[in-house]
Coordinates of C-alpha atoms in Angstrom, one line a residue:
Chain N
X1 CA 0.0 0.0 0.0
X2 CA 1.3 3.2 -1.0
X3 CA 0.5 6.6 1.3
X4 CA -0.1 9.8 -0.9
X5 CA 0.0 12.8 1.4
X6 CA -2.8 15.4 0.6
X7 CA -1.6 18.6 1.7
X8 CA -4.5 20.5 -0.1
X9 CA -1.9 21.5 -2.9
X10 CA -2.9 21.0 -6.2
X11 CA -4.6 17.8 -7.5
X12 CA -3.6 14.6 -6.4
X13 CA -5.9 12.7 -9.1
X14 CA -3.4 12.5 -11.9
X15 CA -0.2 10.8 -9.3
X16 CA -3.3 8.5 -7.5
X17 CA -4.6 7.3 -10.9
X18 CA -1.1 6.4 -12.7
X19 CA -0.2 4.3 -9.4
X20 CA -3.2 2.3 -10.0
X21 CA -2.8 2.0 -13.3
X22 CA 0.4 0.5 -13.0
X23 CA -1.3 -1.8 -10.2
X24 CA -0.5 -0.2 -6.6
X25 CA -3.2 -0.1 -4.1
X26 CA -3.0 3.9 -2.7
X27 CA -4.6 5.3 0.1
X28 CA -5.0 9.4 -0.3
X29 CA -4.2 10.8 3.6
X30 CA -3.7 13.8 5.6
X31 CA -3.3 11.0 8.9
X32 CA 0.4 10.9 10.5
X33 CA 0.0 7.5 11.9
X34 CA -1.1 6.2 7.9
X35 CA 2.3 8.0 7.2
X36 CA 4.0 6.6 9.8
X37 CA 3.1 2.7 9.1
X38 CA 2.9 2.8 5.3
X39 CA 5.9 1.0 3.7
X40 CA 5.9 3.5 0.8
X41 CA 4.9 7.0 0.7
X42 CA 3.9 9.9 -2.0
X43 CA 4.4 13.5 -1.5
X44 CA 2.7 14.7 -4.7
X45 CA 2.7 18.2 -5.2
X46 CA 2.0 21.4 -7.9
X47 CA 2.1 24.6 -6.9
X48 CA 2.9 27.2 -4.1
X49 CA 6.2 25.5 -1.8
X50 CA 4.2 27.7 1.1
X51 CA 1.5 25.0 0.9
X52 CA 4.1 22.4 2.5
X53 CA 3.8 24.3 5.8
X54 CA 0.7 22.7 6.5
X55 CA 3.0 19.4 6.6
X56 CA 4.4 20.4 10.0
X57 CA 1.3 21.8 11.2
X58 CA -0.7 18.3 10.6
X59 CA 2.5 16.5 12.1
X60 CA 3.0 15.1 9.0
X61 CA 6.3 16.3 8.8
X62 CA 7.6 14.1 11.9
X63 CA 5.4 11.2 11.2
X64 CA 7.5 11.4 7.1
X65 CA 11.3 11.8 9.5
X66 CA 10.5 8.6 11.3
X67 CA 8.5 6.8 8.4
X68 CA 11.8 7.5 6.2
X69 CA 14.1 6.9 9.2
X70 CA 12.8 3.1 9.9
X71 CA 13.5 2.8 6.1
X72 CA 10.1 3.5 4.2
X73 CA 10.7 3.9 0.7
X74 CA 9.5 7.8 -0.1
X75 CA 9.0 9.4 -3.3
X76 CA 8.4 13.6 -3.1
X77 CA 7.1 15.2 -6.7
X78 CA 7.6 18.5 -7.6
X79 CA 6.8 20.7 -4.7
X80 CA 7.9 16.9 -2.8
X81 CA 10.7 17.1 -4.2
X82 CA 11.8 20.7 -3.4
X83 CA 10.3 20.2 0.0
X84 CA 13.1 17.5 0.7
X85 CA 16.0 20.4 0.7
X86 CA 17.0 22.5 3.5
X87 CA 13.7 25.1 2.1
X88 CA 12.8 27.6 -1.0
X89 CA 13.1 30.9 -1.7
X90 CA 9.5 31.0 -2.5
X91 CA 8.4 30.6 0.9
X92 CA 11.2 32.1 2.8
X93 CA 9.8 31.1 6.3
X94 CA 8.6 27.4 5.5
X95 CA 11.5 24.8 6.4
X96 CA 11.2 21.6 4.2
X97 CA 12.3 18.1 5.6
X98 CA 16.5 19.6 5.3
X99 CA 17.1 15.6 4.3
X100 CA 19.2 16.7 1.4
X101 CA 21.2 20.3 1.9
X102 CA 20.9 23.5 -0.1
X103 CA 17.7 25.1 -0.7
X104 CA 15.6 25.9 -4.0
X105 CA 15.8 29.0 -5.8
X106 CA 13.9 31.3 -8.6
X107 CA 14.8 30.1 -12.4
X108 CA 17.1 33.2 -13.1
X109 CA 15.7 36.1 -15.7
X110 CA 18.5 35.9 -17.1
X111 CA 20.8 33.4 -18.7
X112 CA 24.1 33.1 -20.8
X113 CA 23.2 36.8 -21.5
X114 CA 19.8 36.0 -23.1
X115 CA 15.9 36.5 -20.9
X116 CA 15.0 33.1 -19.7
X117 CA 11.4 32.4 -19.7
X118 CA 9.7 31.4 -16.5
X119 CA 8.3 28.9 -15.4
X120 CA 10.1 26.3 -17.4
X121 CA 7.0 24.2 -18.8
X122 CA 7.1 21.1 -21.4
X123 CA 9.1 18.1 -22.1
X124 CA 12.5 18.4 -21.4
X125 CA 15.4 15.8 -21.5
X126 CA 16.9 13.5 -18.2
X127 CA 20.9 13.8 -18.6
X128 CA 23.5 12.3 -16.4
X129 CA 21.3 9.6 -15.3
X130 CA 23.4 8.1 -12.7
X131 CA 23.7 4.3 -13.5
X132 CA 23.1 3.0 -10.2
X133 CA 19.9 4.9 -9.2
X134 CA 16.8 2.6 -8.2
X135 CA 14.5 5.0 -9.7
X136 CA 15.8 5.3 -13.0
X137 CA 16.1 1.6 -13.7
X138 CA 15.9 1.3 -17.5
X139 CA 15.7 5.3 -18.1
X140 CA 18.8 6.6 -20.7
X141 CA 20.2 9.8 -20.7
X142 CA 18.0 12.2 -23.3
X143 CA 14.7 10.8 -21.5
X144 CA 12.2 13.0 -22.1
X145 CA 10.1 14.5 -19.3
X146 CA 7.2 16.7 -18.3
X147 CA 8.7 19.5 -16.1
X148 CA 6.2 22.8 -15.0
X149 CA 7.6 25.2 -12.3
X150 CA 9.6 28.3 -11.6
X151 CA 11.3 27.1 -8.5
X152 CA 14.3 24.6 -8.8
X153 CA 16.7 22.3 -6.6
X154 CA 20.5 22.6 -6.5
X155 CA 22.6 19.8 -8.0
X156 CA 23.8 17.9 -4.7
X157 CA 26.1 14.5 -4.2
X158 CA 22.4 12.7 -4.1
X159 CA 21.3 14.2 -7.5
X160 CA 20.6 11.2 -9.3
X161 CA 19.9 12.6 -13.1
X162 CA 19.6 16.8 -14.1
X163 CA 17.6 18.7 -16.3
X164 CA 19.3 21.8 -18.0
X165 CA 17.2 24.9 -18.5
X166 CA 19.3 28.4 -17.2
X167 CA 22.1 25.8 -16.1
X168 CA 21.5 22.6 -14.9
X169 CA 19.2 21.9 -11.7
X170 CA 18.5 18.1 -9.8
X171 CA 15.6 16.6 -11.9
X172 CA 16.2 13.4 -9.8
X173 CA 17.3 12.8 -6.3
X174 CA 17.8 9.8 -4.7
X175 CA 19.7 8.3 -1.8
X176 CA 18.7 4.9 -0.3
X177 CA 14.9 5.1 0.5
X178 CA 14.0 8.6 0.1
X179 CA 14.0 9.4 -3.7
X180 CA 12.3 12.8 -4.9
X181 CA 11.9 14.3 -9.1
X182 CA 11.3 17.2 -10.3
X183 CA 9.1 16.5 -13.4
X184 CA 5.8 15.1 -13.1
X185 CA 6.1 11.5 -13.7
X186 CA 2.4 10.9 -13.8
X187 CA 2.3 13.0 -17.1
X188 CA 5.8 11.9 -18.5
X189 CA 4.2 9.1 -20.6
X190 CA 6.6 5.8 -21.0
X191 CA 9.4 7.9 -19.6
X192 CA 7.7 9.1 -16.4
X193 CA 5.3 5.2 -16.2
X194 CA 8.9 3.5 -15.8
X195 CA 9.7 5.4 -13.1
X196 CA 6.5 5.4 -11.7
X197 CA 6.5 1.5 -11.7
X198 CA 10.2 1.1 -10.3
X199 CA 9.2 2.8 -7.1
X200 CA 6.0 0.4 -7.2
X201 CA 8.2 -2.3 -7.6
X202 CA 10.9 -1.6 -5.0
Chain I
X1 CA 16.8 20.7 -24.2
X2 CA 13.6 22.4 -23.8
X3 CA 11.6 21.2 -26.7
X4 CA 8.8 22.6 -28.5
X5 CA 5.5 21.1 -27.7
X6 CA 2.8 19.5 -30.5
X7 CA -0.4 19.8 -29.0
X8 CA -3.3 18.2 -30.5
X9 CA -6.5 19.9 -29.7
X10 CA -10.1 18.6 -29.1
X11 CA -12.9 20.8 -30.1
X12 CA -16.2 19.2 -28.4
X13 CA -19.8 19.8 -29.2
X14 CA -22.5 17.9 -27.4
X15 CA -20.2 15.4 -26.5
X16 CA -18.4 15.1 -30.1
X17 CA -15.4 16.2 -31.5
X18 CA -16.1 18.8 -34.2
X19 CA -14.1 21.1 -36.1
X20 CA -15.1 24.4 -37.8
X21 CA -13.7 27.1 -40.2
X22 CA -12.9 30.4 -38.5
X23 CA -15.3 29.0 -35.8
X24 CA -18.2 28.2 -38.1
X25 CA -19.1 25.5 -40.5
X26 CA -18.9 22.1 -38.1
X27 CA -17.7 19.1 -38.8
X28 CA -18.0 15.6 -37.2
X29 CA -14.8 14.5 -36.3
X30 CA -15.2 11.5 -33.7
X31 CA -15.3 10.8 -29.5
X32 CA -13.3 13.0 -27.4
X33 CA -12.1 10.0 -25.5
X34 CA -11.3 8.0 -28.1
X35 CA -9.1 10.6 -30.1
X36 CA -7.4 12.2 -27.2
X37 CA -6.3 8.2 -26.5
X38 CA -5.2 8.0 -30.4
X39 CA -3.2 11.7 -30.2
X40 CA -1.4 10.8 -27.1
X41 CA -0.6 7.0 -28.3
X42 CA 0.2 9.4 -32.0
X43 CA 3.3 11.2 -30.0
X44 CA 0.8 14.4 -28.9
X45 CA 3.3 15.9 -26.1
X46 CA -0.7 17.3 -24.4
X47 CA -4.4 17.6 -25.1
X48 CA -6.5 20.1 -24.9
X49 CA -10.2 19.2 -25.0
X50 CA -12.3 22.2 -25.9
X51 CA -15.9 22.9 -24.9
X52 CA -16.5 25.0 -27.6
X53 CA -20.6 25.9 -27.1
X54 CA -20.0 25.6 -22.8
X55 CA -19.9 29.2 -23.1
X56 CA -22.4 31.1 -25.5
X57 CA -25.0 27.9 -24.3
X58 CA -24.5 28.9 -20.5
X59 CA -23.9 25.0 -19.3
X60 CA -20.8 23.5 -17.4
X61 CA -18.3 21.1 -19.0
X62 CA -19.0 17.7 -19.9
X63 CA -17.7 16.2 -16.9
X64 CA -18.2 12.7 -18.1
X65 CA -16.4 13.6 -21.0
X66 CA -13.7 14.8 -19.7
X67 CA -13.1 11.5 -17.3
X68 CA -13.3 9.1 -19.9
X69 CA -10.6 10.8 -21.9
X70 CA -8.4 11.4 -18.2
X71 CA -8.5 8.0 -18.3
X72 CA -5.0 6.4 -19.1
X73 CA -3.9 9.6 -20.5
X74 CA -0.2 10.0 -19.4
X75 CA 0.4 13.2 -20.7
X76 CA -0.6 17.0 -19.7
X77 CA -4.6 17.6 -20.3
X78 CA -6.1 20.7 -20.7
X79 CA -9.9 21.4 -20.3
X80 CA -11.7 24.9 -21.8
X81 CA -15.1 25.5 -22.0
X82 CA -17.9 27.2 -19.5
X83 CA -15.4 27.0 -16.8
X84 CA -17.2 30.0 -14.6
X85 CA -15.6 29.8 -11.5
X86 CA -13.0 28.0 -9.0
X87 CA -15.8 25.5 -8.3
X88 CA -15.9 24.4 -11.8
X89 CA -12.3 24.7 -12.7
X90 CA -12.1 22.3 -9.0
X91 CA -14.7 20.2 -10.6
X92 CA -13.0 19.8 -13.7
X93 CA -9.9 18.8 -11.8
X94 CA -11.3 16.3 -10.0
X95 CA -12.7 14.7 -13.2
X96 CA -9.5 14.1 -14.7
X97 CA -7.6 17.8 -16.0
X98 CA -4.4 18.8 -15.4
X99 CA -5.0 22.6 -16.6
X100 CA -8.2 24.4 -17.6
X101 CA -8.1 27.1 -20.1
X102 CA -10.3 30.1 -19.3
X103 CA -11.4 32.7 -21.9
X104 CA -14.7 34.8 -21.9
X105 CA -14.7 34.4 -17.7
X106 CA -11.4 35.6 -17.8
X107 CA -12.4 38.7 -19.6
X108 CA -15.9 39.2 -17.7
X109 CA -13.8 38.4 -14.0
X110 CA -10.2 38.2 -14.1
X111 CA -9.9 38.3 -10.6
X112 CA -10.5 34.4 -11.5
X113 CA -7.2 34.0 -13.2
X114 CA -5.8 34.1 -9.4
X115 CA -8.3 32.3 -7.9
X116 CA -7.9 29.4 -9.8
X117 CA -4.1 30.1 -9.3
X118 CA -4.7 30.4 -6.0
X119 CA -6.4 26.9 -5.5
X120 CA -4.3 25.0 -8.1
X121 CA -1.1 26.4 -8.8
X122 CA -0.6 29.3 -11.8
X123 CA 0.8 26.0 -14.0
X124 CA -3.4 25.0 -14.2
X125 CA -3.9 28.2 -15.1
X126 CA -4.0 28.7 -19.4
X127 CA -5.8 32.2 -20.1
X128 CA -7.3 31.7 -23.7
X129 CA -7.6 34.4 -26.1
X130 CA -9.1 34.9 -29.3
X131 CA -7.4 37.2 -31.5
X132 CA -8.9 38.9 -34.8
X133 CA -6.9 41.9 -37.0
X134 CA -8.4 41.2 -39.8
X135 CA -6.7 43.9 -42.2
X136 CA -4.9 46.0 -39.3
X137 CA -1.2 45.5 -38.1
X138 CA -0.6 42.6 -35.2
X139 CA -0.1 45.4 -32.5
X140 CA -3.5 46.5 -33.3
X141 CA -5.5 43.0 -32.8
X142 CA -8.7 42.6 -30.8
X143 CA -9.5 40.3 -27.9
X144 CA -12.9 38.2 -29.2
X145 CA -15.2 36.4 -26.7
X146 CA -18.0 33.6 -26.3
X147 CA -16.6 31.0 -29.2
X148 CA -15.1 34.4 -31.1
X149 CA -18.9 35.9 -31.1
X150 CA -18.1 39.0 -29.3
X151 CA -15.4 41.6 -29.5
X152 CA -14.4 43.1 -26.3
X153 CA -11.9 46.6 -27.5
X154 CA -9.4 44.9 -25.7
X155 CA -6.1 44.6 -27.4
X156 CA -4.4 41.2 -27.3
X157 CA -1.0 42.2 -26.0
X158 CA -2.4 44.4 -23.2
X159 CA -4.7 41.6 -22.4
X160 CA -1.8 38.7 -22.6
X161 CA 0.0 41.2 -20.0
X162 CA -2.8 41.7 -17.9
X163 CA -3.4 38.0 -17.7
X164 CA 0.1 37.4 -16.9
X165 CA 0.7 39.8 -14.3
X166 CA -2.8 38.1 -12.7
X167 CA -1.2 34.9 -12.5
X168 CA -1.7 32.9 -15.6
X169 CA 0.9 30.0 -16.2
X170 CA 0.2 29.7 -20.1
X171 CA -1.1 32.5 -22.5
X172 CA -2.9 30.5 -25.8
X173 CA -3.5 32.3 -28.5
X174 CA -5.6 31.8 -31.3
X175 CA -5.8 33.5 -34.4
X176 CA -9.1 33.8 -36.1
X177 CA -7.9 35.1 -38.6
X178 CA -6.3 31.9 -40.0
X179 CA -8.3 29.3 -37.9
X180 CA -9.3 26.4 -39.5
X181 CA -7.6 27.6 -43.0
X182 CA -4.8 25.3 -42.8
X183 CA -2.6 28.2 -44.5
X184 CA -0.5 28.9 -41.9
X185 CA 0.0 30.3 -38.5
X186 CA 0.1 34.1 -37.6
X187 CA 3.4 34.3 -36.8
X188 CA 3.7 37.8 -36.6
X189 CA 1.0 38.1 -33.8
X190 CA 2.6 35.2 -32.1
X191 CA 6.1 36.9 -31.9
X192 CA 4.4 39.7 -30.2
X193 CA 2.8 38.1 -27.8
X194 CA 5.6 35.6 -27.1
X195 CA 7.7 38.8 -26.6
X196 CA 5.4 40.9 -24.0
X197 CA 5.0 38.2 -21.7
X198 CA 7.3 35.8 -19.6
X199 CA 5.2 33.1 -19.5
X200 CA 5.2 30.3 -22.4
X201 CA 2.6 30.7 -25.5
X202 CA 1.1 28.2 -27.4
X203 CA 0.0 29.3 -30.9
X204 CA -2.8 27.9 -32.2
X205 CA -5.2 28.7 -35.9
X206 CA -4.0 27.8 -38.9
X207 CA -1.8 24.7 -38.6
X208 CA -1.9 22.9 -42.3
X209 CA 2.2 21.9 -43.5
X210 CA 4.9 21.2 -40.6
X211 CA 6.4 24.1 -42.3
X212 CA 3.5 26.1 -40.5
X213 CA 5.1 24.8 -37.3
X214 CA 8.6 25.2 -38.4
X215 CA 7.8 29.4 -39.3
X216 CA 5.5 29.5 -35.6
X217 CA 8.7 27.6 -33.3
X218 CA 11.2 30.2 -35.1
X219 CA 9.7 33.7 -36.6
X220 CA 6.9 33.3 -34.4
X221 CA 8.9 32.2 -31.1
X222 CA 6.1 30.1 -30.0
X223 CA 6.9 27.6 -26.8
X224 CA 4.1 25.1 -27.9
X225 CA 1.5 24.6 -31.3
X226 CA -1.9 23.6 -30.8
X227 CA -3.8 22.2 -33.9
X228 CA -6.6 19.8 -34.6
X229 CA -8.0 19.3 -38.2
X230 CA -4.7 18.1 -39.8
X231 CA -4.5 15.5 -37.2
X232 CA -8.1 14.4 -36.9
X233 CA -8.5 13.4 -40.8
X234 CA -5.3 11.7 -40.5
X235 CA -3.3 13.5 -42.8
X236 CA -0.6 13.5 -40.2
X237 CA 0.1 12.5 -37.0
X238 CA 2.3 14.1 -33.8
X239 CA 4.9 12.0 -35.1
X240 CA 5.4 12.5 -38.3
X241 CA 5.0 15.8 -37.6
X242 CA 7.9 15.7 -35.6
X243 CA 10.1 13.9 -37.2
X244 CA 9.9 16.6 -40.4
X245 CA 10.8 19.3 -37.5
X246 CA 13.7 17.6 -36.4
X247 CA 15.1 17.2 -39.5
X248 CA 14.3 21.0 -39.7
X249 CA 16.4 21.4 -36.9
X250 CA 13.5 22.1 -34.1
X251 CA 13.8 20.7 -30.9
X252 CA 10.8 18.1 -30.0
X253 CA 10.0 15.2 -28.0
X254 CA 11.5 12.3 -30.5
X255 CA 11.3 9.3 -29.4
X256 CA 7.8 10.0 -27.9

């Protein structure tokens, strides 16, 4: 049984109905103790990184530290990925979960002296796809992927494939059990099914 | 590499997809669910299902509609048509969308544009505008409402602004002017938009050659394409499409 965590952020019925359809048995909750006994858990997430501070306030954010700590497997999307750094620029006073360090910044306005459009929407290509990664299991470099958002995560030692689009930011992170991507696997088509399914499989 | 998206688009009448000429003259082109399932499976990088009579006939989307084409659709989906409010745009979220694409109740309210934004994220928000200039300059084109029945005096690029600054996530702009004449996008109007505003524009009215998308990805620095006729009557498909605009040297989704 897989948790998905509704935080009230966005819709939740794309990420619930591609789980399904690749055969997992889900269970939409706001409950810390569901969190904290699930083996796998779903942080879905579009939208506003200020909506993750109703994660600490619902004592979600505890009940995902001990969940992940006892070794559940975790997979953040998006605003769930983001929301596994150190915070965002976008909501200055909302801490995320700090498991991986650095925090998530603003696309910059301008790049290699050219305007940079914002937010960086459409299908854009996986590259550096680190060979050893759970998640990516049969995913090549030049994978295309469904990416909307103006907000991004730093590349860190856990970054597990990037994106480039004003440089190049973690599209993938992923070390041990807690795993986190930036695009939106659920509307990624093959690309974004595989990886959907390899955390269902774990 | 960012690519340019191929969006295939849905126009919807009482539960059928239909397609006109500069918003008149319907044809019967097939089931919404059925065709959004084809486009995707085609190499379609997103859908956008159109209610096109929602608006001027004052009923809500065809919820059933749009669930049965959600279903198994792995890419982004977009849903226009009679979306009023945040209820509606929530309903039509629930039923399956991804984004809704709001166009005469944009105009009448846009304090909706951030209320949906609000709810949803800007990314579900597409602000829809329908642009005529008939024989006057790009800079000069008007903002058309209700299914392109109604003018408004607004000018497109002051209303593409506007729309921005309130929060849209996606500005989609369609030309009536060329609609449904297969002879080409506007690209001039498309560059001008694309170059007032921040956010990402999808040009849609005209679509007939891959050369129309080649001109509307480069002199009309359009982030996305929308068309429907060329695709429903099977004189191409997404991936065809794309495979002449690679070999034209635009970036798209290949394999897809």
């Amino acid at each position: 049984m897989i948790a998905v965590i509704d935080y009230k952020a966005g819709n939740l019925t794309s990420v619930v109905k591609a789980l399904n359809f690749l055969g997992a048995q889900t269970l939409v909750t706001q409950d810390p103790e569901v969190v904290r006994v699930a083996p796998k858990v779903v942080l879905p997430g579009v939208g506003h990184f200020q909506a993750t501070s109703l994660l600490g306030e619902l004592g979600l954010t505890e009940a995902v530290r001990k969940s992940v700590a006892k070794g559940a497997w975790f997979l953040g999307i998006c605003v769930g990925l983001q929301w596994l750094f150190e915070g965002s620029t976008e909501a200055p006073g909302v801490a995320g979960l700090g498991h991986f360090a650095g925090r998530c910044e603003r696309f910059p306005a301008l790049f290699g002296g050219a305007e940079l459009k914002s937010p960086h929407v459409g299908w854009n290509s996986l590259e550096g796809v680190r060979a050893d990664s759970r998640l990516l299991r049969g995913v090549k470099d030049g994978g295309f992927v469904y990416y909307t958002h103006s907000w991004r995560a730093p590349v860190v030692e856990a970054t597990a494939a990037v994106t480039e689009y004003g440089g190049a930011f973690t599209a993938v992170v992923e070390r041990e059990n807690v795993m986190g991507v930036q695009f939106h696997p659920e509307k990624s088509s093959a690309v974004g099914l595989q990886v959907l399914r390899n955390f269902v499989e774990l | 590499m960012l690519t340019k998206r191929v969006i295939a688009c849905l126009d919807v009448r009482d539960g059928r997809v239909v397609k006109g000429v500069q918003f008149v003259d319907i044809v019967d082109a097939g089931d919404p669910a059925e065709l959004a399932h084809r486009h995707a499976a085609a190499g379609a990088d997103e859908i956008v299902l159109l209610d096109i009579t929602a608006t001027h006939e004052g009923r809500g989307t065809l919820l059933d509609t749009v669930k049965r084409a959600a279903a198994r659709l792995f890419v982004p989906f977009t849903v226009g048509g009679g979306i009023r409010s945040a209820e509606d745009a929530a309903a039509v979220f629930d039923a399956g969308a991804d984004k809704v694409s709001i166009n005469s109740s944009a105009i009448a309210r846009p304090e909706l544009i951030g209320e949906i934004g609000g709810s949803f994220g800007a990314q579900a928000v597409i602000v829809a505008i329908d642009a005529r200039r008939g024989d006057r300059g790009a800079e000069d084109a008007e903002v058309f409402v209700s299914g392109g029945r109604k003018a408004t005096g607004l000018r497109v690029v002051d209303w593409a602004r506007e729309a921005e600054e309130r929060g849209a996530g996606e500005i989609l702009l369609t030309s009536m002017d060329t609609d449904g004449m297969r002879s080409g996008f506007d690209c001039e109007l498309t560059a001008m938009v694309s170059s007032a505003v921040q956010i990402p524009v999808i040009a849609s009215g005209g679509a007939g050659t891959a050369g129309h998308f080649v001109d509307v990805f480069g002199r009309g620095k359009a982030d996305a394409a929308l068309a429907a006729s060329i695709f429903h009557f099977g004189v191409t498909d997404s991936r065809e499409l794309k495979a002449e605009l690679q070999r034209a040297g635009v970036a798209v989704r290949l394999p897809c």
